[in-house]
Amino acid sequence: MSENMQEKWLILTLVGADQPGIVANLTRILFGAGAELGEAAMLRLGNQFAIMLMVRAAGSPETVMGLLESVRAQFDLKLHIDETDAALHEKREPDVLVTVHGADRAGIVADVAGALVEAGFNILDLRSDVGGSTTSPIYIMQIEGEARQGLDKIEQAVSSLNQQGLSVRAVPLDTVRG
């Protein structure tokens, strides 16, 4: 494999109704085609299953799209492929965890993300869910990221959100991932 080919990765994005066999069939085809799998994120959102997967393969995005057509059709998935120069093991480690709880309402993510970016916070991972009951839903969000201007700046930025009925807390993270 040429040096240039070793550096090229594809980012595959697949979305469709959650059902057994998506991951097994997708990875079987990629393995059979000699593709190298890199980092992956796979999760259920509502009743949908979403996959983001780094793949290095001896072929163009169009070739990989053709390889995956049977899986895409079988599971009625939406498939998107992008070329990238991304590389494995170049992860950035979060140094702050921001948690948000409050009565569910429109605009929470925009309000929190806006306050955080103004404080120099770079979001690396965001997960949200709704708990409580249908009559009293509670919005729950966890955000990991980099506090480029320090934790004090983050706390100042979210203080106004706490006054709006949200419980927003920022704590330092000291994690080592293998």
mmCIF file with all atom_site columns, N, CA and C in Angstrom, residues 100 102-113 130 137-139 141 161 164 166:
data_model
loop_
_atom_site.group_PDB
_atom_site.id
_atom_site.type_symbol
_atom_site.label_atom_id
_atom_site.label_alt_id
_atom_site.label_comp_id
_atom_site.label_asym_id
_atom_site.label_entity_id
_atom_site.label_seq_id
_atom_site.pdbx_PDB_ins_code
_atom_site.Cartn_x
_atom_site.Cartn_y
_atom_site.Cartn_z
_atom_site.occupancy
_atom_site.B_iso_or_equiv
_atom_site.pdbx_formal_charge
_atom_site.auth_seq_id
_atom_site.auth_comp_id
_atom_site.auth_asym_id
_atom_site.auth_atom_id
_atom_site.pdbx_PDB_model_num
ATOM 1  N N  . VAL A 1 100 ? -25.871 19.222 32.927 1.00 0.00 ? 100 VAL A N  1
ATOM 2  C CA . VAL A 1 100 ? -27.019 20.121 32.866 1.00 0.00 ? 100 VAL A CA 1
ATOM 3  C C  . VAL A 1 100 ? -28.262 19.319 33.207 1.00 0.00 ? 100 VAL A C  1
ATOM 4  N N  . GLY A 1 102 ? -32.588 20.137 34.066 1.00 0.00 ? 102 GLY A N  1
ATOM 5  C CA . GLY A 1 102 ? -33.625 21.152 34.208 1.00 0.00 ? 102 GLY A CA 1
ATOM 6  C C  . GLY A 1 102 ? -34.889 20.741 33.504 1.00 0.00 ? 102 GLY A C  1
ATOM 7  N N  . ALA A 1 103 ? -35.945 21.489 33.759 1.00 0.00 ? 103 ALA A N  1
ATOM 8  C CA . ALA A 1 103 ? -37.204 21.223 33.068 1.00 0.00 ? 103 ALA A CA 1
ATOM 9  C C  . ALA A 1 103 ? -36.955 21.321 31.570 1.00 0.00 ? 103 ALA A C  1
ATOM 10 N N  . ASP A 1 104 ? -37.432 20.329 30.832 1.00 0.00 ? 104 ASP A N  1
ATOM 11 C CA . ASP A 1 104 ? -37.199 20.302 29.390 1.00 0.00 ? 104 ASP A CA 1
ATOM 12 C C  . ASP A 1 104 ? -37.901 21.485 28.729 1.00 0.00 ? 104 ASP A C  1
ATOM 13 N N  . ARG A 1 105 ? -37.157 22.151 27.863 1.00 0.00 ? 105 ARG A N  1
ATOM 14 C CA . ARG A 1 105 ? -37.702 23.265 27.100 1.00 0.00 ? 105 ARG A CA 1
ATOM 15 C C  . ARG A 1 105 ? -36.860 23.447 25.839 1.00 0.00 ? 105 ARG A C  1
ATOM 16 N N  . ALA A 1 106 ? -37.415 24.105 24.863 1.00 0.00 ? 106 ALA A N  1
ATOM 17 C CA . ALA A 1 106 ? -36.685 24.377 23.633 1.00 0.00 ? 106 ALA A CA 1
ATOM 18 C C  . ALA A 1 106 ? -35.529 25.333 23.911 1.00 0.00 ? 106 ALA A C  1
ATOM 19 N N  . GLY A 1 107 ? -34.393 25.097 23.275 1.00 0.00 ? 107 GLY A N  1
ATOM 20 C CA . GLY A 1 107 ? -33.270 26.024 23.349 1.00 0.00 ? 107 GLY A CA 1
ATOM 21 C C  . GLY A 1 107 ? -32.216 25.733 24.387 1.00 0.00 ? 107 GLY A C  1
ATOM 22 N N  . ILE A 1 108 ? -32.358 24.664 25.160 1.00 0.00 ? 108 ILE A N  1
ATOM 23 C CA . ILE A 1 108 ? -31.371 24.391 26.213 1.00 0.00 ? 108 ILE A CA 1
ATOM 24 C C  . ILE A 1 108 ? -29.987 24.158 25.610 1.00 0.00 ? 108 ILE A C  1
ATOM 25 N N  . VAL A 1 109 ? -29.885 23.314 24.591 1.00 0.00 ? 109 VAL A N  1
ATOM 26 C CA . VAL A 1 109 ? -28.574 23.009 24.012 1.00 0.00 ? 109 VAL A CA 1
ATOM 27 C C  . VAL A 1 109 ? -27.952 24.276 23.434 1.00 0.00 ? 109 VAL A C  1
ATOM 28 N N  . ALA A 1 110 ? -28.742 25.071 22.728 1.00 0.00 ? 110 ALA A N  1
ATOM 29 C CA . ALA A 1 110 ? -28.220 26.318 22.149 1.00 0.00 ? 110 ALA A CA 1
ATOM 30 C C  . ALA A 1 110 ? -27.757 27.277 23.236 1.00 0.00 ? 110 ALA A C  1
ATOM 31 N N  . ASP A 1 111 ? -28.531 27.414 24.307 1.00 0.00 ? 111 ASP A N  1
ATOM 32 C CA . ASP A 1 111 ? -28.162 28.319 25.397 1.00 0.00 ? 111 ASP A CA 1
ATOM 33 C C  . ASP A 1 111 ? -26.865 27.874 26.066 1.00 0.00 ? 111 ASP A C  1
ATOM 34 N N  . VAL A 1 112 ? -26.770 26.585 26.387 1.00 0.00 ? 112 VAL A N  1
ATOM 35 C CA . VAL A 1 112 ? -25.584 26.077 27.085 1.00 0.00 ? 112 VAL A CA 1
ATOM 36 C C  . VAL A 1 112 ? -24.368 26.127 26.166 1.00 0.00 ? 112 VAL A C  1
ATOM 37 N N  . ALA A 1 113 ? -24.497 25.642 24.931 1.00 0.00 ? 113 ALA A N  1
ATOM 38 C CA . ALA A 1 113 ? -23.365 25.648 23.997 1.00 0.00 ? 113 ALA A CA 1
ATOM 39 C C  . ALA A 1 113 ? -22.893 27.074 23.730 1.00 0.00 ? 113 ALA A C  1
ATOM 40 N N  . VAL A 1 130 ? -33.813 12.726 27.906 1.00 0.00 ? 130 VAL A N  1
ATOM 41 C CA . VAL A 1 130 ? -34.934 13.306 28.635 1.00 0.00 ? 130 VAL A CA 1
ATOM 42 C C  . VAL A 1 130 ? -35.425 12.263 29.618 1.00 0.00 ? 130 VAL A C  1
ATOM 43 N N  . PRO A 1 137 ? -41.163 16.461 32.117 1.00 0.00 ? 137 PRO A N  1
ATOM 44 C CA . PRO A 1 137 ? -39.890 15.982 31.564 1.00 0.00 ? 137 PRO A CA 1
ATOM 45 C C  . PRO A 1 137 ? -38.699 16.767 32.109 1.00 0.00 ? 137 PRO A C  1
ATOM 46 N N  . ILE A 1 138 ? -37.613 16.057 32.349 1.00 0.00 ? 138 ILE A N  1
ATOM 47 C CA . ILE A 1 138 ? -36.365 16.653 32.830 1.00 0.00 ? 138 ILE A CA 1
ATOM 48 C C  . ILE A 1 138 ? -35.313 16.436 31.744 1.00 0.00 ? 138 ILE A C  1
ATOM 49 N N  . TYR A 1 139 ? -34.674 17.512 31.323 1.00 0.00 ? 139 TYR A N  1
ATOM 50 C CA . TYR A 1 139 ? -33.612 17.429 30.327 1.00 0.00 ? 139 TYR A CA 1
ATOM 51 C C  . TYR A 1 139 ? -32.294 17.172 31.036 1.00 0.00 ? 139 TYR A C  1
ATOM 52 N N  . MET A 1 141 ? -28.094 16.577 30.278 1.00 0.00 ? 141 MET A N  1
ATOM 53 C CA . MET A 1 141 ? -27.032 16.664 29.279 1.00 0.00 ? 141 MET A CA 1
ATOM 54 C C  . MET A 1 141 ? -25.682 16.569 29.970 1.00 0.00 ? 141 MET A C  1
ATOM 55 N N  . LEU A 1 161 ? -27.225 30.782 33.409 1.00 0.00 ? 161 LEU A N  1
ATOM 56 C CA . LEU A 1 161 ? -28.103 29.651 33.101 1.00 0.00 ? 161 LEU A CA 1
ATOM 57 C C  . LEU A 1 161 ? -28.695 29.074 34.372 1.00 0.00 ? 161 LEU A C  1
ATOM 58 N N  . GLN A 1 164 ? -31.659 30.813 35.320 1.00 0.00 ? 164 GLN A N  1
ATOM 59 C CA . GLN A 1 164 ? -32.813 30.579 34.439 1.00 0.00 ? 164 GLN A CA 1
ATOM 60 C C  . GLN A 1 164 ? -33.507 29.256 34.747 1.00 0.00 ? 164 GLN A C  1
ATOM 61 N N  . LEU A 1 166 ? -31.985 26.248 35.219 1.00 0.00 ? 166 LEU A N  1
ATOM 62 C CA . LEU A 1 166 ? -31.192 25.064 34.893 1.00 0.00 ? 166 LEU A CA 1
ATOM 63 C C  . LEU A 1 166 ? -30.166 24.842 35.989 1.00 0.00 ? 166 LEU A C  1
#
